[in-house]
XYZ file of N, CA and C in Angstrom:
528
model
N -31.531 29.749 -49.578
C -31.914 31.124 -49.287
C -32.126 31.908 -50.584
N -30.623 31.950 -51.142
C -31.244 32.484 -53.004
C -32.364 32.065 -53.644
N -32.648 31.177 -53.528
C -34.338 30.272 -54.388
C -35.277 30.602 -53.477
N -35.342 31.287 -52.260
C -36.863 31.723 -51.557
C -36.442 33.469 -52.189
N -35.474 33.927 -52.114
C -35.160 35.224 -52.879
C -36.014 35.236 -53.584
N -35.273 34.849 -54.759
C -36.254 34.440 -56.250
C -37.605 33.953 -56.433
N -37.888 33.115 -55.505
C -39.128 33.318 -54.932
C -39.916 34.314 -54.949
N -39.677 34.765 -54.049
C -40.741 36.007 -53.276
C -40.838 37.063 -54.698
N -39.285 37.241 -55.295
C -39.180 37.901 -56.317
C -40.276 37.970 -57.348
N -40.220 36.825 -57.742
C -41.109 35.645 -58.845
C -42.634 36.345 -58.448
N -43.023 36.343 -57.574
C -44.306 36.255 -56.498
C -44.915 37.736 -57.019
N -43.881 38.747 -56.840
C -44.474 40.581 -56.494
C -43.653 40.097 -57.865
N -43.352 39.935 -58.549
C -43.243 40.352 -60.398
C -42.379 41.373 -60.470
N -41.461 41.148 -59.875
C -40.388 42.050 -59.161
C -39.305 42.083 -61.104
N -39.041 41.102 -61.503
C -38.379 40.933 -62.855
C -39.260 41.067 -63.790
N -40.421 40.784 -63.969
C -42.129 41.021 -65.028
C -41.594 42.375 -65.102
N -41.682 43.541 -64.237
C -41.947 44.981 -64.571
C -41.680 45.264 -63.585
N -40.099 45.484 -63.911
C -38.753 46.443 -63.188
C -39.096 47.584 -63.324
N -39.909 48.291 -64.175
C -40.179 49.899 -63.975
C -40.747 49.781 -62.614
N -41.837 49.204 -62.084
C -42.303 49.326 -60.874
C -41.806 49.310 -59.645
N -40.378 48.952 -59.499
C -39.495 48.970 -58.450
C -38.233 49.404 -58.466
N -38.219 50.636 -59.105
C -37.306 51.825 -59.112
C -36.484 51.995 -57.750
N -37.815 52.121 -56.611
C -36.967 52.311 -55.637
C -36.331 51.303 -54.366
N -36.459 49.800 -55.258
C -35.845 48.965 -54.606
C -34.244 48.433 -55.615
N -34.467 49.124 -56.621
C -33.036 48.924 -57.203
C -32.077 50.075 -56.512
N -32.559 51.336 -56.103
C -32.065 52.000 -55.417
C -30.992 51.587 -54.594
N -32.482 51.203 -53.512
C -31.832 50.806 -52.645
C -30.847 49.412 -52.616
N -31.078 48.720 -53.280
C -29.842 47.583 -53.762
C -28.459 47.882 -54.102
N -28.714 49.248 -54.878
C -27.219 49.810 -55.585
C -26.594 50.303 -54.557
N -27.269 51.436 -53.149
C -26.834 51.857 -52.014
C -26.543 50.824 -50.938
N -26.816 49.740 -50.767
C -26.046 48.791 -49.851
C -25.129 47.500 -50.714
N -25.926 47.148 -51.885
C -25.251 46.411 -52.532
C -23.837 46.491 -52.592
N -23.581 48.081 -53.291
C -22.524 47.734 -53.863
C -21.073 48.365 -52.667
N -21.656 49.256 -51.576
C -20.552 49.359 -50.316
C -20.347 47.968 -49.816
N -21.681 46.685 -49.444
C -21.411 45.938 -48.894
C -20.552 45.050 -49.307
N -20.950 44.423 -51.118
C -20.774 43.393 -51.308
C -18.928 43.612 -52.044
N -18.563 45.294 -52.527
C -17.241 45.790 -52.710
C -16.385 45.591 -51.553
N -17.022 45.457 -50.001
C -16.446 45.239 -48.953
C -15.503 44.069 -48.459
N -16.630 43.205 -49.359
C -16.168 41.450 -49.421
C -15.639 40.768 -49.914
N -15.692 41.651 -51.667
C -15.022 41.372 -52.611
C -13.291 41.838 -52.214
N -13.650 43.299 -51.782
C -11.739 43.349 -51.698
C -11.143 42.614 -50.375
N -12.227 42.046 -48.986
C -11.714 41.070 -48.325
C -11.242 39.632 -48.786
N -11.981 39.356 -50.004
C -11.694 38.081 -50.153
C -9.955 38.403 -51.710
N -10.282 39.616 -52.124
C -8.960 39.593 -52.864
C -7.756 40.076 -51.792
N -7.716 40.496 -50.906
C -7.214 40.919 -49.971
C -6.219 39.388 -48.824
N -7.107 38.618 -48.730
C -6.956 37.512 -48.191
C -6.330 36.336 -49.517
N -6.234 36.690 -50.245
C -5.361 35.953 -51.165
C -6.471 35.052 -51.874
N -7.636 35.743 -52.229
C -8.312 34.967 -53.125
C -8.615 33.392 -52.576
N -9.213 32.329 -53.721
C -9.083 31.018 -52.876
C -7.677 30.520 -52.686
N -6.813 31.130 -52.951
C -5.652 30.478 -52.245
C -5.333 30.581 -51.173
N -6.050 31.715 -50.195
C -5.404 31.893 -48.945
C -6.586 32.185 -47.884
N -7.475 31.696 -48.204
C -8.516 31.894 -47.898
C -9.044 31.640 -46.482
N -9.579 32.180 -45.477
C -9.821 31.627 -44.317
C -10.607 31.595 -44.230
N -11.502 30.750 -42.852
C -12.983 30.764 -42.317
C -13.821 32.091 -42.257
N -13.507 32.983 -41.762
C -13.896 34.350 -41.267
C -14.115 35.096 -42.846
N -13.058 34.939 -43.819
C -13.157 35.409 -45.212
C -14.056 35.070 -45.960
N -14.145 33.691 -45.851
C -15.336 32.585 -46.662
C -16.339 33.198 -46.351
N -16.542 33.311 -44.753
C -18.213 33.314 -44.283
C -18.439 34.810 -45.237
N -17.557 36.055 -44.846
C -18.168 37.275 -45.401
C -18.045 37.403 -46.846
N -17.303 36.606 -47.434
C -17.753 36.918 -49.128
C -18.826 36.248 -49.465
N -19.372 34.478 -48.701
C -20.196 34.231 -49.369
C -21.628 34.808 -48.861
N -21.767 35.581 -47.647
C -22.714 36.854 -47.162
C -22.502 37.748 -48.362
N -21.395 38.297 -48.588
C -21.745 39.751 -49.566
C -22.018 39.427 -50.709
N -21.230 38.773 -51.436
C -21.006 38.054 -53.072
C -23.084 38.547 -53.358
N -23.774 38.092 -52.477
C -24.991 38.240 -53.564
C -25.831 39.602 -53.082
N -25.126 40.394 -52.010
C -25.153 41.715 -52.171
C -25.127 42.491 -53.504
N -23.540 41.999 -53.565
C -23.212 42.789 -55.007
C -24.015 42.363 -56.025
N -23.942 40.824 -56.280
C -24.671 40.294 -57.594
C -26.279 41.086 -57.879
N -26.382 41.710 -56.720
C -27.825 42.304 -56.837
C -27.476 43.764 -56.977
N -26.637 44.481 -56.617
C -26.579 45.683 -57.088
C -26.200 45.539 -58.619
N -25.618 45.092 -59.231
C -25.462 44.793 -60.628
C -26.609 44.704 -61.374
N -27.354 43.732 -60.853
C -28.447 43.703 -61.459
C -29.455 44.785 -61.474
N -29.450 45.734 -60.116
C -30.736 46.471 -59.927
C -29.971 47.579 -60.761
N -28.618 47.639 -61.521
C -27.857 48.908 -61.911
C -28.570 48.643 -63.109
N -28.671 47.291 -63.669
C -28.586 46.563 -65.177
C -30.079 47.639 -65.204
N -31.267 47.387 -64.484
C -32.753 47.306 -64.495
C -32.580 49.181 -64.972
N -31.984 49.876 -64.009
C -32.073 51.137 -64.184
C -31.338 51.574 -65.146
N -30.490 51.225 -65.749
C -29.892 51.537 -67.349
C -30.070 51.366 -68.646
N -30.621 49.665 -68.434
C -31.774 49.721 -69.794
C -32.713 50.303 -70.251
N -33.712 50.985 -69.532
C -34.397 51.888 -69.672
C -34.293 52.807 -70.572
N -32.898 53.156 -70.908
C -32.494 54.674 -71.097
C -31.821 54.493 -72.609
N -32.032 55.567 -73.409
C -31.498 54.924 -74.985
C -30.296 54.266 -74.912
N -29.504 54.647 -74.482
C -28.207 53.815 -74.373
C -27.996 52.346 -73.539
N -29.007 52.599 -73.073
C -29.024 51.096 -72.161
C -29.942 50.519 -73.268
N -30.790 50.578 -73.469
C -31.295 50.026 -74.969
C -30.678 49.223 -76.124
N -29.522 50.287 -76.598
C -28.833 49.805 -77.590
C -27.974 48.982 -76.911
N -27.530 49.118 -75.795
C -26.506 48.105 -75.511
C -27.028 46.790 -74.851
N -28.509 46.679 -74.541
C -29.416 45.493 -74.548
C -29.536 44.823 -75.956
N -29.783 45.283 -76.785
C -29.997 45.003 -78.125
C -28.784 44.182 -78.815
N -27.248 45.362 -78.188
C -26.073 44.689 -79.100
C -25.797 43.281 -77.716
N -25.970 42.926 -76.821
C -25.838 41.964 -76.024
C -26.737 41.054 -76.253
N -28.320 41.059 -77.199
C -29.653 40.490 -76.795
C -29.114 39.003 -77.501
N -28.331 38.979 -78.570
C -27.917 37.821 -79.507
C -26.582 36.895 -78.739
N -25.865 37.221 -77.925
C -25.231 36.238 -77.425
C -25.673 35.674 -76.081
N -27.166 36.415 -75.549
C -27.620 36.048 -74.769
C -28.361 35.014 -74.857
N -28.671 34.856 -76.109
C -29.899 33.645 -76.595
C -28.970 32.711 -77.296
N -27.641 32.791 -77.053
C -26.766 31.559 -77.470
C -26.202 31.420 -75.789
N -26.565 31.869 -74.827
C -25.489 31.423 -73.713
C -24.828 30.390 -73.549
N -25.647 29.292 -73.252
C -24.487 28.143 -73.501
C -23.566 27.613 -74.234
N -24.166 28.025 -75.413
C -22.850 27.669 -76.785
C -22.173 28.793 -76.344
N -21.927 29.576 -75.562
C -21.000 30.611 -75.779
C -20.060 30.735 -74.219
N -20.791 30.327 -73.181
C -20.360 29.917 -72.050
C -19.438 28.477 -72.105
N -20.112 27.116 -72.813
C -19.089 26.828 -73.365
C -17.699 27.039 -74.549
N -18.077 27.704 -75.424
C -17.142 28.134 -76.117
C -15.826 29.126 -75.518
N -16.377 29.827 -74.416
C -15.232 30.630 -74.063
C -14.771 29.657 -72.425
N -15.365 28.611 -72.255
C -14.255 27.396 -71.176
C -13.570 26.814 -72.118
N -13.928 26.444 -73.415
C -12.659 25.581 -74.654
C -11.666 26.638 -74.713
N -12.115 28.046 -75.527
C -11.346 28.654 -75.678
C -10.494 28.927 -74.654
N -10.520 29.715 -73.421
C -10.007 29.902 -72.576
C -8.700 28.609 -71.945
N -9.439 27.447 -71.871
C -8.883 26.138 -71.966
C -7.922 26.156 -72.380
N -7.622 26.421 -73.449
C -6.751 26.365 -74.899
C -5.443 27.339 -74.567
N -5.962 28.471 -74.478
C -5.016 29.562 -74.033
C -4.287 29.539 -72.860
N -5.013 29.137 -71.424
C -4.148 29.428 -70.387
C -4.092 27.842 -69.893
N -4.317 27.025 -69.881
C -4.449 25.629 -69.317
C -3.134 24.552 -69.766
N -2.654 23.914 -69.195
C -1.895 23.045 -69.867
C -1.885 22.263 -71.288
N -2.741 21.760 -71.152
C -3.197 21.664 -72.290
C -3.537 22.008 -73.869
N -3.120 23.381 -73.584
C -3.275 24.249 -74.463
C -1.800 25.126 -74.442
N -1.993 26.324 -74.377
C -1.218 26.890 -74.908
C -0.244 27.361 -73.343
N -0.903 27.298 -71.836
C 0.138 26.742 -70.871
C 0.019 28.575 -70.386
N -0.605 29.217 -70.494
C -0.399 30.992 -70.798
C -0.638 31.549 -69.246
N -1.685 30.559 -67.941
C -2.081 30.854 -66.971
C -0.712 31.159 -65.866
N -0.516 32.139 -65.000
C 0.629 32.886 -64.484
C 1.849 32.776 -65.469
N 1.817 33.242 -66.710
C 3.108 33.760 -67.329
C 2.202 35.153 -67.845
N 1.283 35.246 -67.734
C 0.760 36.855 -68.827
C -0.281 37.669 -67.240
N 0.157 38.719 -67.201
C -0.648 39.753 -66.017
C -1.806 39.450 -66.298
N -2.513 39.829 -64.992
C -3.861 39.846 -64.922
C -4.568 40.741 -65.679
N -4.312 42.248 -66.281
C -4.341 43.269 -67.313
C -4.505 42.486 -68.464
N -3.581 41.095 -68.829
C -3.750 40.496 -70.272
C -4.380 39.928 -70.609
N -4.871 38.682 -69.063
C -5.785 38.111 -69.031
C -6.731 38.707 -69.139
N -7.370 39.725 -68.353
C -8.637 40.044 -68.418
C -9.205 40.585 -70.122
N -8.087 41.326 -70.559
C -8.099 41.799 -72.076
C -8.770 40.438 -72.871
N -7.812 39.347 -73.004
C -7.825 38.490 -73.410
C -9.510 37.815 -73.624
N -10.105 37.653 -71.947
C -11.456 37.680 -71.619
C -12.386 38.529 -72.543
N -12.299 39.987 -72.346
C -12.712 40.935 -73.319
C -12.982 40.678 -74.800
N -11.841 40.316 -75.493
C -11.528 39.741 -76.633
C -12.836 38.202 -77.052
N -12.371 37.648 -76.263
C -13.200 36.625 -76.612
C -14.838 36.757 -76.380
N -14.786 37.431 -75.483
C -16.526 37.661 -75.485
C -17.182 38.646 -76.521
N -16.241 39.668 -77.270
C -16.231 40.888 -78.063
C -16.586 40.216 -79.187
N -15.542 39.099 -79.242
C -15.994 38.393 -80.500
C -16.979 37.212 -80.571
N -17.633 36.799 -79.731
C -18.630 36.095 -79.525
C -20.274 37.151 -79.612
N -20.229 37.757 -79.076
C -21.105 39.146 -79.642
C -21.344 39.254 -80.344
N -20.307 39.489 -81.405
C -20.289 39.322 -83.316
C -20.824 38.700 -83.810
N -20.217 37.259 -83.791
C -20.842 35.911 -84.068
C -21.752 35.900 -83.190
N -22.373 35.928 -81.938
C -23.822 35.343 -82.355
C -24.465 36.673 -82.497
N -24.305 37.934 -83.041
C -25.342 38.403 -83.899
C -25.368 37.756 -85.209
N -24.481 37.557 -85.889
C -24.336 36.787 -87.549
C -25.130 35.582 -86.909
N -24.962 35.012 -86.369
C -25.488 32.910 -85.824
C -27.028 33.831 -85.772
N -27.087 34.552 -84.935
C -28.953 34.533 -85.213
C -29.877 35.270 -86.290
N -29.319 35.673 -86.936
C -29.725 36.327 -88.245
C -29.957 34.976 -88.994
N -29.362 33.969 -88.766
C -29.650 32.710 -89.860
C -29.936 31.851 -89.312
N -30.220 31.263 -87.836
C -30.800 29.756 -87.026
C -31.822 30.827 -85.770
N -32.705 29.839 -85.654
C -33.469 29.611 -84.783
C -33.049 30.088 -82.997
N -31.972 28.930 -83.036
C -31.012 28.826 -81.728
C -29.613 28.971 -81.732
N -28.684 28.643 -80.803
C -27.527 28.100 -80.899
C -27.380 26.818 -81.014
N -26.379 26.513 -81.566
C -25.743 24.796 -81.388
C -26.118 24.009 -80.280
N -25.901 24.298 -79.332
C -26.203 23.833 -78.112
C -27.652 23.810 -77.380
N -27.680 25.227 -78.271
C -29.236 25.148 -77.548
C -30.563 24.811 -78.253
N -29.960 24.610 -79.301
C -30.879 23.185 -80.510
C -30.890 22.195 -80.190
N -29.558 21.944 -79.717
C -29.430 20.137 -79.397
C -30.148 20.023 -77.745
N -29.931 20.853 -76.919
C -30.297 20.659 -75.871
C -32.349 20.969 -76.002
N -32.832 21.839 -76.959
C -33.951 21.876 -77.063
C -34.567 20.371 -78.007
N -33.968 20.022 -78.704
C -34.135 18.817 -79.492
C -34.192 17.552 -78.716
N -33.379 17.537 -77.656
C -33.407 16.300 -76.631
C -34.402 16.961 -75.414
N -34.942 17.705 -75.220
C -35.880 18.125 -74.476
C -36.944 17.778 -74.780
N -36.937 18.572 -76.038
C -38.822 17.834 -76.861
C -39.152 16.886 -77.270
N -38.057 16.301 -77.366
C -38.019 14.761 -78.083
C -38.283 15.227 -79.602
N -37.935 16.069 -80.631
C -38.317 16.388 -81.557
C -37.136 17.298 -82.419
N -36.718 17.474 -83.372
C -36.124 18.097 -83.923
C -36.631 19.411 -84.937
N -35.825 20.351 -83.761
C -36.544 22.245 -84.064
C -36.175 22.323 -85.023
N -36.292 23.041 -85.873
C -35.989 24.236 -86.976
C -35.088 24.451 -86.621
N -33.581 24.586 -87.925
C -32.005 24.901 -87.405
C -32.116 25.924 -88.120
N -32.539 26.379 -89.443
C -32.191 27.962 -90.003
C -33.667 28.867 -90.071
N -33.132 30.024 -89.908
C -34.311 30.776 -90.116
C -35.009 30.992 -91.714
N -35.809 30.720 -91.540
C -36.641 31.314 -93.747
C -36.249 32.219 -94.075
N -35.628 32.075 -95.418
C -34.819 33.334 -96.391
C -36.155 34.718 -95.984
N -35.753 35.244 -95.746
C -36.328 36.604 -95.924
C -37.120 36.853 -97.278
């Protein structure tokens, strides 16, 4: 159902030129986010996946892309605006490392709350955790603005473009 979404999306150039559908982010943000906040606090309500029932499942995985779309149609109507700008801009560099950085914060994270690591998962509040989260993505931000000022790609996404093309990209950018 999501991939005929995206579809149809794809089709009317609905992501091409988001200025043109102002008033379907609207309306996304006005049902999106009552519906899919509805589902979200049913399914934290119901004890998350630990306690999870049939009736819970069915309506979070109905709302879950309610919301995921009011987010997005919020994202469309805020960039626009100088401040949504700059904060596209300070996000635009760890976006073009995602995977090195999506993996980097499952190691990291790994490390910290997992057995394996440092064992931290239910001994520190959810307040610390989430901080913690914060932290690591704050500083991944950083670094890959510094990482793209000097390569092409990310780590990952060199190697994964390098085994794609069968060819080996460009790893640093030309001295200025």
């Amino acid at each position: 159902m999501a991939a005929l979404v995206g579809l149809a999306a794809g089709k009317r150039g609905v992501l091409a030129h988001p200025e043109r559908h102002t008033r379907l982010w609207r309306v996304l943000c006005l049902v999106g986010f009552p519906v899919g906040l509805a589902g979200a606090v049913m399914f934290a309500t119901t004890g998350g996946t630990t306690g999870l029932d049939a009736v819970a499942l069915a309506l979070t995985v109905l709302t879950a892309p309610l919301l995921a779309a009011a987010y997005v149609a919020t994202l469309f109507q805020v960039f626009p605006t100088r401040l949504g700008a700059a904060v596209s801009r300070a996000l635009a560099p760890a976006g073009r490392l995602a995977l090195s950085n999506y993996l980097g914060q499952s190691v990291i994270c790994a490390v910290i709350f997992t057995g394996w690591g440092f064992g931290l998962i239910g001994r520190v509040s959810p307040l610390t955790a989430v901080l913690v989260a914060v932290a690591v993505f704050a500083a991944q931000v950083l670094i890959s603005a510094w990482w793209m000022r000097r390569h092409h790609y990310g780590p990952v996404e060199w190697l994964l473009r390098a085994v794609t093309n069968a060819s080996v990209p460009p790893w640093r950018r030309a001295a200025a």
